[in-house]
Amino acid sequence: MSVILPIVLGLLALCGELFVREAFALTRWAPDFAVVIVLWLAVSRGWAISAFLAAAVIGLMTDGFVGSPAGIHVLQATLLVLLAGLLAERVRFRSLPGRLLLGGAGSLVSLFLLVAICRIFLGETAIGARVGSLVLPRTVLLMLVMPIAYPILDRLDAFASKRREVGLG
Amino acid sequence: MTPRGSSVGTAGRQRSRRGVLVGLGLLVVGSLLVRFDRGARVTTAVGWAVAPLHAAVTRGGQSVRAFFLDYVALTGVREENRQLQDEVRTLRGEAARTADLAQENARLRHLLDLGDRRKDLRLRAARVVARSSSEVFRVLRLTIDVGDGPVEQGMAVVAPEGVVGQIRSLAGSRAEVLLITDPRSAVDVVLEQSRARAIAVGSGENDRYAAHLRYLPQSVSPIRGERVLTTGDDGRYPRGLVVGEVVEVGEPESGPFKKTTIRPLMDPGTLEEVFVVLGPSGLNADGSRYETEERKKK
């Protein structure tokens, strides 16, 4: 299992998100591409070590890009992989409704985790209100993005796996 | 990819357990990071590591945004420019029309002055619509409102500055005026100061509007700038209208008459409105009722 591909994808996702934010002056209605990668990682790889490692690195990079204290998004991404991996054994996320559910629920859970982590570790009580205004736009956007991004990420992963098998990767 | 669900075997479960252990370990590491990175060293290091990429992507995004905004702004400016140009054209048109109306107003006021000065004449206003393209034959074309009384061939046409000519032909509301500078025109005139009489005949010169005085006795010495007036004796032009002023006086020659050139005070090239003299009004020039000697006696 490669860790590099999800990390590179996570980096691209963060760059893409930042670019979209800057180019279109978006605030609330900016899609959280890094969460998309982490959710895909959790569902496609389950509780594999590579999934946790890649998610943690993506979380750390997110901290760097966002400017949050190092570890906040590491915890969020790791917990997301744990929870989504747990659900992936019971829910078929590969169907369209499954992907919509993954996007919607993933967004809600990721925001909830962020609030919880900040409250527990940083003692921030006001973050709930700030994140609250993001719930609807982020959830809608992730529900829209996930059905499109999921198959693309799957194909990229399959392509990278084939290259590794033939010794190119 | 690891297949999920019931197909997960023992090896898979073991991998999952190891994964969970790694995950839990990462959670601990993450917690410790958040909790104990008091000096924010790790945070700073992570921020520093991604800073160049962050800055580059930010610049890229901002450039795209700036380009987009500039494009939108330019589109707006282009549209605004077009609207302003349209507005300028409209305003220029209106300004030109207003200036034209102001000029016309001034001309008509000037024209009305003549009406006020010559209340002894029945005048009809007419508009100049064309000028002869010939330099030799000096003709103006007018439109006249003919519904308000008869306009006839031979009637005098005057402007505030003086005599213009006479109606040569008439067709409906259109009339052709033979200018006093046309060689076919002859006006019975008198020099204002010497009171010497002569006939002003159009010179027909192609480089100026002028008339020559015929039958002016050698004994008369016209002064340059002296005005030449109609006598009213030719039955066509009313008495006392300015025909022009003396511009050239010929050297004394053998023969009974002196050669003198006059220049009309009106400029046929710029005339736009004129009066047609319909005939006497029965009043004096100042508007008072004309009374014969018999009526005065009564």
CSV table of C-alpha atoms in Angstrom, one decimal:
chain,number,residue,atom,x,y,z
A,1,MET,CA,0.0,0.0,0.0
A,2,SER,CA,1.4,3.3,-1.1
A,3,VAL,CA,1.4,6.2,1.3
A,4,ILE,CA,2.9,8.6,-1.2
A,5,LEU,CA,-0.1,8.8,-3.6
A,6,PRO,CA,-2.6,9.9,-0.9
A,7,ILE,CA,-0.1,12.3,0.6
A,8,VAL,CA,0.5,13.9,-2.9
A,9,LEU,CA,-3.2,14.0,-3.5
A,10,GLY,CA,-3.7,15.5,-0.1
A,11,LEU,CA,-1.1,18.2,-0.9
A,12,LEU,CA,-2.7,18.9,-4.3
A,13,ALA,CA,-6.1,19.0,-2.5
A,14,LEU,CA,-4.8,21.6,-0.1
A,15,CYS,CA,-3.3,23.6,-2.9
A,16,GLY,CA,-6.4,23.3,-4.9
A,17,GLU,CA,-8.6,24.5,-2.0
A,18,LEU,CA,-6.3,27.4,-1.3
A,19,PHE,CA,-6.2,28.3,-5.0
A,20,VAL,CA,-10.0,28.2,-5.3
A,21,ARG,CA,-10.4,30.3,-2.1
A,22,GLU,CA,-8.0,33.0,-3.4
A,23,ALA,CA,-9.1,33.0,-7.0
A,24,PHE,CA,-12.8,33.2,-6.2
A,25,ALA,CA,-12.6,35.0,-2.9
A,26,LEU,CA,-14.5,32.2,-1.2
A,27,THR,CA,-15.0,31.9,2.5
A,28,ARG,CA,-17.8,29.6,3.6
A,29,TRP,CA,-18.5,28.0,0.2
A,30,ALA,CA,-15.0,26.6,-0.3
A,31,PRO,CA,-14.9,22.8,-0.6
A,32,ASP,CA,-12.7,21.0,1.9
A,33,PHE,CA,-10.8,18.9,-0.6
A,34,ALA,CA,-8.4,17.5,2.1
A,35,VAL,CA,-11.4,15.9,3.9
A,36,VAL,CA,-12.5,14.4,0.6
A,37,ILE,CA,-9.1,12.7,0.3
A,38,VAL,CA,-9.1,11.5,3.9
A,39,LEU,CA,-12.7,10.1,3.6
A,40,TRP,CA,-11.8,8.3,0.3
A,41,LEU,CA,-8.7,6.9,2.0
A,42,ALA,CA,-10.6,5.6,4.9
A,43,VAL,CA,-13.3,3.9,2.8
A,44,SER,CA,-11.0,2.5,0.2
A,45,ARG,CA,-8.2,1.3,2.5
A,46,GLY,CA,-10.1,0.8,5.7
A,47,TRP,CA,-7.9,0.6,8.8
A,48,ALA,CA,-4.7,0.1,6.9
A,49,ILE,CA,-1.6,1.5,8.3
A,50,SER,CA,-1.0,3.5,5.1
A,51,ALA,CA,-4.4,5.1,5.5
A,52,PHE,CA,-3.6,6.3,9.0
A,53,LEU,CA,-0.2,7.4,8.1
A,54,ALA,CA,-1.3,9.3,5.0
A,55,ALA,CA,-4.3,10.8,6.9
A,56,ALA,CA,-1.9,12.0,9.7
A,57,VAL,CA,0.5,13.6,7.2
A,58,ILE,CA,-2.4,15.2,5.3
A,59,GLY,CA,-3.7,16.5,8.7
A,60,LEU,CA,-0.2,17.9,9.5
A,61,MET,CA,0.0,19.6,6.1
A,62,THR,CA,-3.5,21.0,6.7
A,63,ASP,CA,-2.3,22.4,10.0
A,64,GLY,CA,0.6,24.1,8.0
A,65,PHE,CA,-1.7,25.5,5.4
A,66,VAL,CA,-4.5,26.5,7.8
A,67,GLY,CA,-2.2,27.8,10.5
A,68,SER,CA,-3.8,25.8,13.3
A,69,PRO,CA,-1.7,24.4,16.1
A,70,ALA,CA,0.2,21.3,14.8
A,71,GLY,CA,-1.8,18.2,15.7
A,72,ILE,CA,-5.3,19.5,15.5
A,73,HIS,CA,-5.9,18.3,11.9
A,74,VAL,CA,-3.7,15.2,12.6
A,75,LEU,CA,-6.2,14.2,15.2
A,76,GLN,CA,-9.2,15.1,13.1
A,77,ALA,CA,-7.9,13.1,10.1
A,78,THR,CA,-6.9,10.1,12.1
A,79,LEU,CA,-10.3,10.0,13.9
A,80,LEU,CA,-12.0,10.4,10.5
A,81,VAL,CA,-10.2,7.4,9.2
A,82,LEU,CA,-11.1,5.4,12.3
A,83,LEU,CA,-14.8,6.3,12.1
A,84,ALA,CA,-15.1,6.1,8.3
A,85,GLY,CA,-13.2,2.8,8.3
A,86,LEU,CA,-15.6,1.5,10.9
A,87,LEU,CA,-18.6,2.5,8.8
A,88,ALA,CA,-17.0,1.2,5.6
A,89,GLU,CA,-17.4,-2.4,6.8
A,90,ARG,CA,-21.2,-1.9,7.1
A,91,VAL,CA,-22.2,0.7,4.5
A,92,ARG,CA,-21.6,0.4,0.7
A,93,PHE,CA,-20.1,3.8,-0.1
A,94,ARG,CA,-19.3,2.9,-3.7
A,95,SER,CA,-22.9,3.5,-4.9
A,96,LEU,CA,-24.0,7.1,-5.7
A,97,PRO,CA,-26.2,7.4,-2.6
A,98,GLY,CA,-23.4,5.9,-0.6
A,99,ARG,CA,-21.0,8.6,-1.9
A,100,LEU,CA,-23.5,11.3,-1.2
A,101,LEU,CA,-23.9,9.9,2.3
A,102,LEU,CA,-20.1,9.7,2.7
A,103,GLY,CA,-19.8,13.4,1.6
A,104,GLY,CA,-22.6,14.7,3.8
A,105,ALA,CA,-21.9,12.6,6.9
A,106,GLY,CA,-18.1,13.0,6.5
A,107,SER,CA,-18.5,16.8,6.4
A,108,LEU,CA,-20.6,16.9,9.5
A,109,VAL,CA,-18.4,14.5,11.4
A,110,SER,CA,-15.2,16.3,10.4
A,111,LEU,CA,-16.6,19.6,11.6
A,112,PHE,CA,-17.8,18.1,14.8
A,113,LEU,CA,-14.4,16.5,15.4
A,114,LEU,CA,-12.7,19.9,14.8
A,115,VAL,CA,-15.0,21.6,17.3
A,116,ALA,CA,-14.5,18.8,19.8
A,117,ILE,CA,-10.7,18.7,19.4
A,118,CYS,CA,-10.4,22.5,19.7
A,119,ARG,CA,-12.6,22.5,22.8
A,120,ILE,CA,-10.8,19.7,24.5
A,121,PHE,CA,-7.3,20.5,23.7
A,122,LEU,CA,-7.3,24.3,23.2
A,123,GLY,CA,-10.3,25.1,25.5
A,124,GLU,CA,-11.9,27.1,22.7
A,125,THR,CA,-15.6,27.5,23.4
A,126,ALA,CA,-16.4,30.0,20.7
A,127,ILE,CA,-15.4,27.8,17.9
A,128,GLY,CA,-18.7,26.1,17.8
A,129,ALA,CA,-20.4,29.2,16.5
A,130,ARG,CA,-17.7,29.8,13.9
A,131,VAL,CA,-17.9,26.2,12.6
A,132,GLY,CA,-21.7,26.3,12.8
A,133,SER,CA,-21.9,28.7,9.9
A,134,LEU,CA,-19.8,26.3,7.8
A,135,VAL,CA,-22.0,23.2,8.3
A,136,LEU,CA,-24.5,23.8,5.5
A,137,PRO,CA,-22.1,25.0,2.8
A,138,ARG,CA,-19.4,22.5,3.6
A,139,THR,CA,-21.9,19.6,3.7
A,140,VAL,CA,-23.6,20.6,0.5
A,141,LEU,CA,-20.2,21.0,-1.3
A,142,LEU,CA,-18.9,17.7,0.0
A,143,MET,CA,-22.0,15.9,-1.1
A,144,LEU,CA,-21.5,17.4,-4.5
A,145,VAL,CA,-17.8,16.8,-4.8
A,146,MET,CA,-17.6,13.3,-3.3
A,147,PRO,CA,-19.6,11.5,-6.0
A,148,ILE,CA,-17.3,13.1,-8.6
A,149,ALA,CA,-14.0,12.8,-6.8
A,150,TYR,CA,-14.4,9.3,-5.5
A,151,PRO,CA,-14.2,7.4,-8.8
A,152,ILE,CA,-11.4,9.7,-10.0
A,153,LEU,CA,-9.4,8.9,-6.8
A,154,ASP,CA,-10.2,5.2,-7.2
A,155,ARG,CA,-8.8,5.2,-10.8
A,156,LEU,CA,-5.7,7.1,-9.8
A,157,ASP,CA,-5.1,4.6,-7.0
A,158,ALA,CA,-5.6,1.7,-9.4
A,159,PHE,CA,-3.3,3.2,-11.9
A,160,ALA,CA,-0.6,3.8,-9.3
A,161,SER,CA,-1.0,0.2,-8.0
A,162,LYS,CA,-0.6,-1.2,-11.5
A,163,ARG,CA,2.6,0.8,-12.0
A,164,ARG,CA,3.9,-0.5,-8.7
A,165,GLU,CA,3.1,-4.1,-9.7
A,166,VAL,CA,5.0,-3.8,-13.0
A,167,GLY,CA,7.8,-2.1,-11.1
A,168,LEU,CA,7.4,1.4,-12.5
A,169,GLY,CA,6.2,3.0,-9.3
B,1,MET,CA,-7.2,-1.8,-2.3
B,2,THR,CA,-8.3,-3.9,0.7
B,3,PRO,CA,-11.7,-5.5,0.2
B,4,ARG,CA,-14.0,-4.7,3.0
B,5,GLY,CA,-17.0,-6.6,4.6
B,6,SER,CA,-17.3,-10.3,5.1
B,7,SER,CA,-14.4,-11.1,2.7
B,8,VAL,CA,-11.9,-9.8,5.1
B,9,GLY,CA,-9.8,-12.6,6.2
B,10,THR,CA,-7.6,-13.2,9.2
B,11,ALA,CA,-4.6,-11.5,7.6
B,12,GLY,CA,-6.8,-8.6,6.8
B,13,ARG,CA,-8.1,-8.4,10.4
B,14,GLN,CA,-4.5,-8.5,11.6
B,15,ARG,CA,-3.6,-5.7,9.3
B,16,SER,CA,-6.6,-3.8,10.5
B,17,ARG,CA,-5.6,-4.3,14.1
B,18,ARG,CA,-2.1,-3.1,13.3
B,19,GLY,CA,-3.6,-0.1,11.5
B,20,VAL,CA,-5.8,0.7,14.4
B,21,LEU,CA,-2.8,0.5,16.7
B,22,VAL,CA,-1.0,2.8,14.4
B,23,GLY,CA,-4.0,5.1,14.3
B,24,LEU,CA,-4.3,5.1,18.1
B,25,GLY,CA,-0.6,5.8,18.3
B,26,LEU,CA,-1.1,8.7,15.9
B,27,LEU,CA,-3.9,10.0,18.0
B,28,VAL,CA,-1.6,10.0,21.0
B,29,VAL,CA,1.1,11.7,19.1
B,30,GLY,CA,-1.4,14.2,17.8
B,31,SER,CA,-2.7,14.8,21.3
B,32,LEU,CA,0.7,15.3,22.7
B,33,LEU,CA,1.6,17.7,19.9
B,34,VAL,CA,-1.5,19.8,20.5
B,35,ARG,CA,-1.1,19.6,24.3
B,36,PHE,CA,2.6,20.1,24.7
B,37,ASP,CA,3.8,22.1,21.7
B,38,ARG,CA,3.8,25.2,23.9
B,39,GLY,CA,6.6,26.9,22.1
B,40,ALA,CA,4.7,26.1,18.9
B,41,ARG,CA,8.0,24.8,17.5
B,42,VAL,CA,6.3,22.0,15.5
B,43,THR,CA,3.6,24.3,14.4
B,44,THR,CA,6.2,26.8,13.2
B,45,ALA,CA,8.2,24.1,11.5
B,46,VAL,CA,5.1,22.8,9.7
B,47,GLY,CA,4.1,26.3,8.7
B,48,TRP,CA,7.6,27.1,7.6
B,49,ALA,CA,7.7,23.8,5.5
B,50,VAL,CA,4.6,24.6,3.6
B,51,ALA,CA,5.1,28.3,3.5
B,52,PRO,CA,6.8,28.5,0.0
B,53,LEU,CA,4.1,26.4,-1.6
B,54,HIS,CA,1.4,28.2,0.3
B,55,ALA,CA,2.7,31.6,-0.9
B,56,ALA,CA,3.0,30.4,-4.5
B,57,VAL,CA,-0.5,29.0,-4.6
B,58,THR,CA,-1.8,32.1,-2.9
B,59,ARG,CA,-0.1,34.3,-5.4
B,60,GLY,CA,-1.4,32.1,-8.2
B,61,GLY,CA,-5.0,32.3,-6.9
B,62,GLN,CA,-4.7,36.0,-6.4
B,63,SER,CA,-3.3,36.5,-9.9
B,64,VAL,CA,-6.2,34.6,-11.4
B,65,ARG,CA,-8.6,36.6,-9.3
B,66,ALA,CA,-6.9,39.9,-10.2
B,67,PHE,CA,-7.0,38.9,-13.9
B,68,PHE,CA,-10.7,38.0,-13.6
B,69,LEU,CA,-11.5,41.2,-11.7
B,70,ASP,CA,-9.5,43.3,-14.2
B,71,TYR,CA,-11.3,41.5,-17.1
B,72,VAL,CA,-14.7,42.2,-15.4
B,73,ALA,CA,-13.6,45.8,-14.7
B,74,LEU,CA,-12.4,46.2,-18.2
B,75,THR,CA,-15.6,44.8,-19.5
B,76,GLY,CA,-17.4,47.3,-17.3
B,77,VAL,CA,-15.2,50.1,-18.5
B,78,ARG,CA,-15.7,49.2,-22.1
B,79,GLU,CA,-19.5,49.2,-21.6
B,80,GLU,CA,-19.3,52.4,-19.7
B,81,ASN,CA,-17.1,53.9,-22.4
B,82,ARG,CA,-19.6,53.0,-25.0
B,83,GLN,CA,-22.4,54.5,-23.1
B,84,LEU,CA,-20.4,57.7,-22.4
B,85,GLN,CA,-19.5,57.9,-26.1
B,86,ASP,CA,-23.2,57.5,-27.0
B,87,GLU,CA,-24.0,60.2,-24.4
B,88,VAL,CA,-21.3,62.5,-25.8
B,89,ARG,CA,-22.6,62.1,-29.3
B,90,THR,CA,-26.2,62.8,-28.1
B,91,LEU,CA,-25.1,65.8,-26.1
B,92,ARG,CA,-23.0,67.1,-29.0
B,93,GLY,CA,-26.0,66.8,-31.3
B,94,GLU,CA,-28.1,68.6,-28.8
B,95,ALA,CA,-25.5,71.3,-28.3
B,96,ALA,CA,-25.3,71.7,-32.0
B,97,ARG,CA,-29.0,71.9,-32.3
B,98,THR,CA,-29.2,74.4,-29.4
B,99,ALA,CA,-26.4,76.5,-31.0
B,100,ASP,CA,-28.2,76.4,-34.3
B,101,LEU,CA,-31.5,77.4,-32.7
B,102,ALA,CA,-29.7,80.2,-30.9
B,103,GLN,CA,-28.3,81.5,-34.1
B,104,GLU,CA,-31.6,81.2,-35.8
B,105,ASN,CA,-33.2,83.0,-33.0
B,106,ALA,CA,-30.6,85.8,-33.3
B,107,ARG,CA,-31.1,86.0,-37.1
B,108,LEU,CA,-34.9,86.1,-36.7
B,109,ARG,CA,-34.6,88.8,-34.1
B,110,HIS,CA,-32.4,90.7,-36.5
B,111,LEU,CA,-34.9,90.1,-39.2
B,112,LEU,CA,-37.8,91.3,-37.0
B,113,ASP,CA,-35.8,94.5,-36.5
B,114,LEU,CA,-36.3,95.3,-40.1
B,115,GLY,CA,-40.0,94.7,-39.7
B,116,ASP,CA,-40.1,97.1,-36.8
B,117,ARG,CA,-38.1,99.7,-38.7
B,118,ARG,CA,-40.1,99.5,-41.8
B,119,LYS,CA,-43.7,99.3,-40.7
B,120,ASP,CA,-44.7,101.0,-44.0
B,121,LEU,CA,-44.0,97.7,-45.7
B,122,ARG,CA,-46.0,94.5,-45.7
B,123,LEU,CA,-43.3,91.9,-45.3
B,124,ARG,CA,-43.4,88.1,-45.5
B,125,ALA,CA,-40.6,86.0,-44.0
B,126,ALA,CA,-39.0,83.4,-46.2
B,127,ARG,CA,-36.3,80.8,-45.7
B,128,VAL,CA,-33.3,80.4,-48.0
B,129,VAL,CA,-33.1,76.8,-49.0
B,130,ALA,CA,-30.5,76.9,-51.7
B,131,ARG,CA,-28.0,79.1,-53.5
B,132,SER,CA,-27.0,79.0,-57.1
B,133,SER,CA,-24.0,76.9,-57.8
B,134,SER,CA,-23.1,79.2,-60.6
B,135,GLU,CA,-20.6,81.9,-59.8
B,136,VAL,CA,-21.9,84.1,-62.6
B,137,PHE,CA,-25.6,83.9,-62.1
B,138,ARG,CA,-26.4,84.9,-58.6
B,139,VAL,CA,-29.6,83.3,-57.6
B,140,LEU,CA,-31.2,82.3,-54.2
B,141,ARG,CA,-34.0,79.8,-53.7
B,142,LEU,CA,-36.6,80.4,-51.0
B,143,THR,CA,-39.5,78.7,-49.5
B,144,ILE,CA,-42.3,81.1,-48.7
B,145,ASP,CA,-45.6,80.6,-46.9
B,146,VAL,CA,-47.9,81.6,-49.8
B,147,GLY,CA,-51.1,80.9,-48.0
B,148,ASP,CA,-51.2,84.2,-46.2
B,149,GLY,CA,-51.5,86.5,-49.2
B,150,PRO,CA,-50.2,86.8,-52.8
B,151,VAL,CA,-46.5,86.5,-53.5
B,152,GLU,CA,-45.8,87.6,-57.0
B,153,GLN,CA,-43.0,87.5,-59.5
B,154,GLY,CA,-40.9,90.7,-59.3
B,155,MET,CA,-41.5,91.4,-55.6
B,156,ALA,CA,-38.4,92.7,-53.8
B,157,VAL,CA,-36.6,90.5,-51.3
B,158,VAL,CA,-34.8,92.3,-48.5
B,159,ALA,CA,-32.7,91.4,-45.5
B,160,PRO,CA,-32.0,93.5,-42.4
B,161,GLU,CA,-28.7,94.6,-44.0
B,162,GLY,CA,-30.3,95.7,-47.2
B,163,VAL,CA,-31.8,94.7,-50.6
B,164,VAL,CA,-31.2,91.1,-51.6
B,165,GLY,CA,-32.9,91.0,-55.0
B,166,GLN,CA,-36.3,90.3,-56.6
B,167,ILE,CA,-38.4,87.2,-57.1
B,168,ARG,CA,-37.6,86.0,-60.6
B,169,SER,CA,-39.8,83.0,-60.7
B,170,LEU,CA,-42.4,81.4,-58.4
B,171,ALA,CA,-43.6,77.8,-58.2
B,172,GLY,CA,-45.9,77.0,-55.3
B,173,SER,CA,-44.1,77.9,-52.1
B,174,ARG,CA,-40.8,78.0,-53.8
B,175,ALA,CA,-39.3,81.1,-55.3
B,176,GLU,CA,-36.1,82.0,-57.1
B,177,VAL,CA,-34.5,85.3,-56.3
B,178,LEU,CA,-32.4,87.2,-58.7
B,179,LEU,CA,-29.7,88.9,-56.6
B,180,ILE,CA,-28.8,92.5,-57.1
B,181,THR,CA,-25.3,91.3,-58.0
B,182,ASP,CA,-26.6,89.3,-61.0
B,183,PRO,CA,-25.8,91.1,-64.3
B,184,ARG,CA,-29.5,90.8,-65.2
B,185,SER,CA,-30.5,92.9,-62.1
B,186,ALA,CA,-31.0,96.7,-62.2
B,187,VAL,CA,-32.1,98.9,-59.3
B,188,ASP,CA,-32.8,102.6,-59.3
B,189,VAL,CA,-30.6,104.0,-56.6
B,190,VAL,CA,-29.4,107.2,-55.0
B,191,LEU,CA,-26.2,108.0,-53.2
B,192,GLU,CA,-27.0,108.8,-49.6
B,193,GLN,CA,-24.9,112.0,-49.3
B,194,SER,CA,-24.6,113.5,-52.8
B,195,ARG,CA,-28.2,112.4,-53.6
B,196,ALA,CA,-26.9,111.6,-57.1
B,197,ARG,CA,-29.0,109.0,-58.9
B,198,ALA,CA,-27.8,106.0,-60.8
B,199,ILE,CA,-28.7,102.5,-61.8
B,200,ALA,CA,-27.1,99.6,-59.8
B,201,VAL,CA,-26.4,96.7,-62.2
B,202,GLY,CA,-25.0,93.4,-60.9
B,203,SER,CA,-21.4,92.9,-61.9
B,204,GLY,CA,-21.7,89.1,-62.1
B,205,GLU,CA,-18.1,88.8,-61.0
B,206,ASN,CA,-17.2,85.3,-60.0
B,207,ASP,CA,-15.0,86.2,-57.1
B,208,ARG,CA,-17.2,88.7,-55.3
B,209,TYR,CA,-20.7,90.0,-54.8
B,210,ALA,CA,-20.8,93.5,-56.4
B,211,ALA,CA,-22.7,95.9,-58.6
B,212,HIS,CA,-21.7,98.8,-60.8
B,213,LEU,CA,-23.4,102.1,-60.7
B,214,ARG,CA,-24.4,103.2,-64.2
B,215,TYR,CA,-25.3,106.6,-65.4
B,216,LEU,CA,-23.5,108.3,-62.5
B,217,PRO,CA,-22.5,111.8,-63.7
B,218,GLN,CA,-18.8,112.7,-63.9
B,219,SER,CA,-19.6,115.7,-61.7
B,220,VAL,CA,-20.4,113.5,-58.7
B,221,SER,CA,-17.7,112.4,-56.4
B,222,PRO,CA,-18.8,109.4,-54.5
B,223,ILE,CA,-17.0,108.7,-51.3
B,224,ARG,CA,-15.8,105.2,-50.4
B,225,GLY,CA,-18.1,103.7,-47.8
B,226,GLU,CA,-21.0,106.0,-48.9
B,227,ARG,CA,-24.3,104.1,-48.7
B,228,VAL,CA,-26.4,103.6,-51.8
B,229,LEU,CA,-30.2,103.5,-51.3
B,230,THR,CA,-33.2,102.6,-53.4
B,231,THR,CA,-35.2,105.5,-54.7
B,232,GLY,CA,-38.4,103.6,-55.0
B,233,ASP,CA,-39.0,105.0,-58.4
B,234,ASP,CA,-38.6,101.8,-60.3
B,235,GLY,CA,-41.8,100.5,-58.7
B,236,ARG,CA,-40.1,97.4,-57.5
B,237,TYR,CA,-37.9,98.2,-54.6
B,238,PRO,CA,-39.4,100.4,-51.8
B,239,ARG,CA,-37.7,103.7,-51.1
B,240,GLY,CA,-34.8,104.0,-48.6
B,241,LEU,CA,-33.5,100.5,-48.5
B,242,VAL,CA,-29.8,100.0,-48.5
B,243,VAL,CA,-28.4,98.5,-51.6
B,244,GLY,CA,-24.7,98.6,-50.7
B,245,GLU,CA,-21.8,100.9,-50.1
B,246,VAL,CA,-19.3,102.4,-52.5
B,247,VAL,CA,-16.1,100.4,-52.6
B,248,GLU,CA,-14.4,101.6,-55.8
B,249,VAL,CA,-14.5,104.9,-57.6
B,250,GLY,CA,-13.1,104.9,-61.1
B,251,GLU,CA,-10.7,107.5,-62.4
B,252,PRO,CA,-12.4,110.4,-64.4
B,253,GLU,CA,-12.8,109.4,-68.0
B,254,SER,CA,-13.9,111.1,-71.0
B,255,GLY,CA,-17.6,110.7,-71.3
B,256,PRO,CA,-20.6,111.8,-69.2
B,257,PHE,CA,-20.6,109.0,-66.6
B,258,LYS,CA,-18.3,107.8,-63.8
B,259,LYS,CA,-17.6,104.2,-63.1
B,260,THR,CA,-18.3,103.2,-59.6
B,261,THR,CA,-18.6,99.8,-57.8
B,262,ILE,CA,-20.7,99.1,-54.8
B,263,ARG,CA,-20.7,96.1,-52.5
B,264,PRO,CA,-24.0,94.8,-51.0
B,265,LEU,CA,-24.0,95.0,-47.2
B,266,MET,CA,-25.8,91.7,-47.0
B,267,ASP,CA,-23.8,88.6,-47.7
B,268,PRO,CA,-25.9,86.3,-50.0
B,269,GLY,CA,-23.6,83.4,-49.1
B,270,THR,CA,-24.7,83.4,-45.5
B,271,LEU,CA,-28.3,84.5,-45.7
B,272,GLU,CA,-30.8,82.1,-44.2
B,273,GLU,CA,-33.9,84.1,-43.7
B,274,VAL,CA,-35.2,87.1,-45.7
B,275,PHE,CA,-38.3,89.1,-46.2
B,276,VAL,CA,-40.4,89.4,-49.3
B,277,VAL,CA,-41.9,92.8,-49.7
B,278,LEU,CA,-45.5,92.3,-50.5
B,279,GLY,CA,-46.3,96.0,-50.9
B,280,PRO,CA,-47.0,99.1,-48.9
B,281,SER,CA,-48.8,98.6,-45.6
B,282,GLY,CA,-50.6,102.0,-45.6
B,283,LEU,CA,-48.6,103.0,-42.5
B,284,ASN,CA,-45.6,105.2,-42.0
B,285,ALA,CA,-42.3,103.6,-41.3
B,286,ASP,CA,-42.7,104.3,-37.6
B,287,GLY,CA,-46.1,102.6,-37.6
B,288,SER,CA,-48.2,105.7,-37.5
B,289,ARG,CA,-51.1,106.0,-39.8
B,290,TYR,CA,-50.3,107.5,-43.2
B,291,GLU,CA,-52.4,110.6,-43.8
B,292,THR,CA,-52.8,112.4,-47.0
B,293,GLU,CA,-52.8,116.2,-47.2
B,294,GLU,CA,-56.6,116.1,-47.7
B,295,ARG,CA,-57.2,114.0,-44.6
B,296,LYS,CA,-54.9,116.3,-42.7
B,297,LYS,CA,-57.0,119.2,-43.7
B,298,LYS,CA,-60.2,117.4,-42.7
